[in-house]
């Protein structure tokens, strides 16, 4: 069913993969984004399909804009906007809190006032912290280790205090996203390793035994489409993990090494260095499979190949460009 969707942070990494899928599914899409990483992330879709009234851009900061006006006529809000990893958050903790938590309170207040029919919140699997359980399920306690994950957990708690008849919400806790997207990030493990192998012939692994969950960005975008379409009785008031592969950091490096060597016929070295970051956990996606029938269709290997294809086709002309790194972009723009 065609709906009017507001994607907050829609020009970011996940948004740049999601928005074209929403448009292809005949939804009307309104994007609210600061456009720190530019408008050109949708050039390919626009060149193929032309400009359309189906897509609307609002350049704005959720901390300062009129959110009720932004949500006029909107059926569903997908909230992706945040300072989205630990190093970026630590760069300016006040900025991180102001966007990831303080502004979130304004967003849900506006969504509640405007009687939005569905509110989808992108949390993170890192809210679990360090777990010894072999399978990290949604019923385990949240023990966030960083400010980034702590404020995600706080946002979840704020949502749960809102009656569902006033704001029908669903929380998704994604694993680390990987793979090529128009607004590419090269500050995530799979993506870092792949481009390092392609450009330097060497992958540097910090630690190696830590198990980390990942999800292909294609699966992430497809899941948001499903969360829009599924009936209320299946998802409203629910929290779901979403993961594709749970591999150790070393296993990811070895997979990148093999695929790049096979594709490019070159030798890739792996260098191991010590690390203090020993977070290790295996995220279970059994609940979302059982209750929504969702499971990953793409894997880390597909993400690696998508990055190789993009690199070979000139879509990543300068992997050292600061635009591929959240923290470097924030430093360059002096965002506060």
XYZ file of C-alpha atoms in Angstrom:
336
model
C 0.000 0.000 0.000
C 1.344 3.407 -0.948
C 2.137 5.473 2.133
C 3.716 8.800 2.938
C 7.027 8.043 4.637
C 9.301 10.465 6.463
C 12.882 9.230 6.657
C 14.804 11.274 9.209
C 18.459 11.019 8.246
C 17.405 9.735 4.833
C 20.539 10.911 3.018
C 22.857 8.898 5.279
C 24.404 5.485 4.718
C 21.321 3.325 5.274
C 18.945 5.994 3.984
C 20.754 6.193 0.656
C 20.007 2.493 0.110
C 16.505 2.613 1.603
C 14.996 5.662 -0.101
C 15.310 4.318 -3.691
C 13.609 1.077 -2.556
C 10.778 3.059 -0.969
C 10.312 5.023 -4.179
C 10.405 1.858 -6.277
C 7.659 0.490 -3.993
C 5.510 3.528 -4.897
C 5.720 5.204 -1.515
C 5.877 8.986 -1.235
C 9.121 9.840 0.555
C 9.989 12.977 2.474
C 13.596 13.220 3.633
C 14.734 15.356 6.547
C 18.512 15.517 6.619
C 21.303 17.966 7.386
C 22.942 16.915 4.092
C 26.371 16.931 5.743
C 27.368 14.356 3.138
C 25.714 16.070 0.183
C 22.600 15.738 -1.963
C 24.217 13.748 -4.767
C 23.640 10.373 -3.075
C 20.397 10.031 -5.077
C 21.818 11.116 -8.432
C 21.737 7.609 -9.895
C 18.073 7.115 -9.024
C 17.115 10.569 -10.312
C 19.077 10.096 -13.557
C 17.273 6.809 -14.119
C 13.774 7.900 -13.077
C 13.799 11.686 -13.390
C 12.663 14.266 -10.872
C 9.364 13.363 -9.262
C 6.811 14.768 -6.843
C 7.106 11.407 -5.102
C 10.371 12.569 -3.464
C 10.676 15.641 -1.239
C 13.800 16.991 0.461
C 13.896 19.123 3.562
C 17.366 20.211 4.580
C 17.259 20.686 8.305
C 18.572 19.719 11.710
C 16.195 17.843 14.017
C 17.444 19.962 16.900
C 16.177 23.196 15.377
C 13.462 22.627 12.756
C 9.663 22.603 13.102
C 9.163 18.856 13.407
C 5.375 19.021 13.491
C 5.387 20.817 10.159
C 7.841 18.284 8.767
C 5.459 15.474 9.773
C 2.310 16.986 8.246
C 0.484 14.330 6.229
C 2.996 11.608 7.139
C 1.835 8.039 7.805
C 5.124 6.499 8.948
C 8.371 7.878 10.365
C 11.638 5.977 10.049
C 14.112 7.564 12.434
C 17.693 6.952 11.301
C 19.359 10.242 12.209
C 22.094 10.114 14.834
C 25.786 10.538 15.491
C 26.281 6.973 14.506
C 29.367 5.392 15.986
C 31.466 5.540 19.144
C 34.433 7.573 17.802
C 32.119 10.183 16.269
C 30.133 10.430 19.503
C 33.291 10.790 21.599
C 34.490 13.628 19.361
C 31.839 15.880 20.890
C 29.719 14.266 23.594
C 27.452 17.305 23.984
C 26.709 17.250 20.256
C 26.072 13.520 20.404
C 23.640 13.826 23.279
C 21.855 16.795 21.687
C 21.164 14.835 18.480
C 20.875 11.253 19.684
C 18.779 11.903 22.791
C 17.581 15.473 23.364
C 16.354 15.897 19.779
C 14.888 12.389 19.822
C 12.529 13.504 22.574
C 11.327 16.306 20.288
C 10.917 13.868 17.400
C 8.691 11.444 19.321
C 6.699 14.315 20.836
C 6.012 15.664 17.340
C 5.158 12.196 15.995
C 2.756 11.701 18.885
C 1.111 15.098 18.353
C 0.739 14.529 14.603
C -0.811 11.084 15.170
C 1.762 9.265 13.064
C 0.481 5.748 12.376
C 3.847 4.002 12.737
C 7.193 5.044 14.215
C 10.216 2.890 13.404
C 13.281 3.542 15.540
C 16.754 2.398 14.539
C 18.521 1.454 17.768
C 21.669 -0.704 17.781
C 22.748 -4.175 18.858
C 25.534 -2.538 20.867
C 22.985 -1.668 23.591
C 23.634 -5.173 24.962
C 27.237 -4.390 25.885
C 29.491 -7.324 26.741
C 27.567 -10.616 26.989
C 28.721 -14.133 27.826
C 25.548 -15.797 26.563
C 26.053 -17.779 23.342
C 22.966 -16.096 21.830
C 22.090 -12.481 22.594
C 18.301 -12.265 22.513
C 15.936 -9.336 22.925
C 14.989 -10.276 26.489
C 18.516 -9.843 27.870
C 19.354 -6.786 29.962
C 20.753 -3.713 28.242
C 24.258 -2.951 29.486
C 25.636 -0.315 27.093
C 29.361 0.375 27.413
C 29.600 3.685 25.543
C 27.717 6.975 25.440
C 26.541 6.190 21.897
C 24.889 2.919 22.926
C 23.750 4.369 26.266
C 21.684 7.085 24.601
C 20.228 4.574 22.162
C 19.069 2.586 25.193
C 17.636 5.757 26.765
C 15.684 6.431 23.563
C 14.223 2.942 23.692
C 13.098 3.540 27.271
C 11.453 6.843 26.305
C 9.520 5.149 23.505
C 8.270 2.411 25.815
C 6.686 4.997 28.088
C 4.409 6.215 25.279
C 1.020 4.450 25.023
C 0.816 2.513 21.772
C -2.525 4.057 20.877
C -0.809 7.457 20.896
C 2.297 6.407 18.936
C 2.479 2.891 17.449
C 6.216 2.192 17.589
C 8.617 -0.603 16.762
C 12.302 -0.803 17.703
C 14.909 -2.481 15.530
C 18.382 -3.305 16.860
C 20.546 -3.763 13.773
C 23.952 -5.374 13.674
C 26.765 -3.381 12.074
C 25.744 -2.574 8.512
C 28.088 -3.391 5.634
C 28.234 -3.172 1.850
C 28.084 -0.523 -0.841
C 25.554 2.305 -0.785
C 25.518 5.673 -2.569
C 26.394 7.494 0.680
C 29.186 5.122 1.497
C 30.852 4.694 4.871
C 34.397 3.379 5.018
C 34.630 3.486 8.814
C 32.964 0.095 9.390
C 34.909 -3.156 9.699
C 33.848 -5.036 6.548
C 34.043 -1.904 4.416
C 37.384 -0.832 5.940
C 38.961 -4.247 5.369
C 37.739 -4.482 1.773
C 38.998 -1.084 0.669
C 42.275 -1.580 2.539
C 42.790 -4.845 0.662
C 41.981 -3.211 -2.674
C 44.116 -0.095 -2.213
C 46.926 -1.151 0.126
C 47.160 -4.914 -0.293
C 47.034 -5.291 3.496
C 44.354 -5.638 6.167
C 45.091 -4.525 9.717
C 43.172 -6.443 12.375
C 42.873 -5.126 15.919
C 42.577 -8.143 18.195
C 40.749 -10.648 16.039
C 38.893 -13.023 18.341
C 36.013 -10.630 19.050
C 32.771 -11.878 17.511
C 30.754 -9.093 15.931
C 27.379 -9.227 14.173
C 26.968 -7.711 10.705
C 24.053 -7.153 8.344
C 24.205 -6.456 4.621
C 22.805 -3.023 3.779
C 20.462 -4.590 1.211
C 18.873 -6.676 3.961
C 18.667 -3.620 6.192
C 16.767 -1.645 3.563
C 14.460 -4.590 2.793
C 13.681 -4.979 6.491
C 12.535 -1.361 6.795
C 10.235 -1.914 3.816
C 8.731 -4.909 5.613
C 8.357 -2.962 8.876
C 6.263 -0.412 7.007
C 3.997 -3.030 5.479
C 3.509 -5.575 8.285
C 0.228 -5.308 10.240
C 0.108 -3.627 13.637
C -0.594 -6.825 15.528
C 2.732 -8.280 14.416
C 5.093 -5.424 15.173
C 3.658 -2.563 17.205
C 5.275 -2.386 20.643
C 7.894 -4.960 19.661
C 11.703 -4.917 19.670
C 13.663 -6.993 17.181
C 17.309 -7.825 16.619
C 18.420 -7.922 12.985
C 21.650 -9.617 12.009
C 23.029 -11.525 9.048
C 26.382 -13.004 10.035
C 28.100 -13.350 13.404
C 31.812 -13.723 12.627
C 34.988 -12.887 14.482
C 36.967 -9.901 13.314
C 39.682 -12.270 12.092
C 37.170 -14.387 10.189
C 35.906 -11.243 8.463
C 39.477 -10.313 7.516
C 40.133 -13.814 6.181
C 36.920 -13.711 4.134
C 37.876 -10.336 2.653
C 41.367 -11.653 1.927
C 40.047 -14.691 0.053
C 37.428 -12.849 -1.994
C 39.740 -9.988 -2.980
C 42.567 -12.381 -3.868
C 40.189 -14.488 -5.976
C 38.593 -11.481 -7.706
C 41.730 -9.441 -8.318
C 44.422 -12.144 -8.483
C 46.607 -10.290 -5.982
C 48.197 -11.208 -2.656
C 46.620 -9.671 0.454
C 48.477 -9.634 3.775
C 46.874 -9.553 7.225
C 48.588 -7.713 10.076
C 47.367 -8.254 13.640
C 47.709 -5.604 16.335
C 46.538 -5.625 19.964
C 43.406 -3.811 21.075
C 41.634 -2.864 24.288
C 38.244 -3.216 22.609
C 37.314 -6.805 23.467
C 33.550 -6.532 22.951
C 32.308 -9.864 21.647
C 28.745 -11.085 21.212
C 26.526 -13.225 18.972
C 23.240 -11.524 18.154
C 20.266 -13.833 17.677
C 17.724 -13.017 14.969
C 15.427 -15.930 15.807
C 12.625 -13.722 17.129
C 12.296 -11.673 13.952
C 12.454 -14.845 11.862
C 9.825 -16.543 13.995
C 7.400 -13.617 14.306
C 7.892 -11.718 11.036
C 9.366 -14.373 8.772
C 12.367 -12.157 8.096
C 15.873 -13.492 7.646
C 18.954 -12.214 5.878
C 19.145 -12.879 2.149
C 22.560 -11.309 1.608
C 25.759 -11.903 3.513
C 29.141 -10.402 4.283
C 30.542 -12.042 1.151
C 27.912 -10.219 -0.939
C 28.798 -6.942 0.773
C 32.490 -7.451 0.001
C 31.746 -8.136 -3.654
C 29.481 -5.081 -3.878
C 32.363 -2.920 -2.654
C 34.779 -4.499 -5.122
C 32.318 -3.885 -7.987
C 31.800 -0.267 -6.917
C 35.558 0.297 -6.698
C 36.149 -1.280 -10.126
C 33.381 0.839 -11.678
C 34.794 4.116 -10.388
C 32.133 4.708 -7.750
C 34.787 5.061 -5.018
C 37.363 7.234 -6.807
C 39.252 8.290 -3.680
C 38.757 6.006 -0.658
C 40.728 8.481 1.482
C 38.135 11.220 0.923
C 36.876 12.440 4.342
C 33.276 12.131 3.127
C 33.489 8.360 3.646
C 34.203 8.808 7.358
C 31.675 10.225 9.809
C 34.273 11.538 12.215
C 36.434 13.126 9.483
C 33.403 14.854 7.985
C 32.367 16.194 11.372
C 35.875 17.517 11.938
C 36.035 19.080 8.467
C 32.669 20.818 8.855
C 33.349 21.764 12.483
C 29.848 20.603 13.416
C 28.546 21.624 16.817
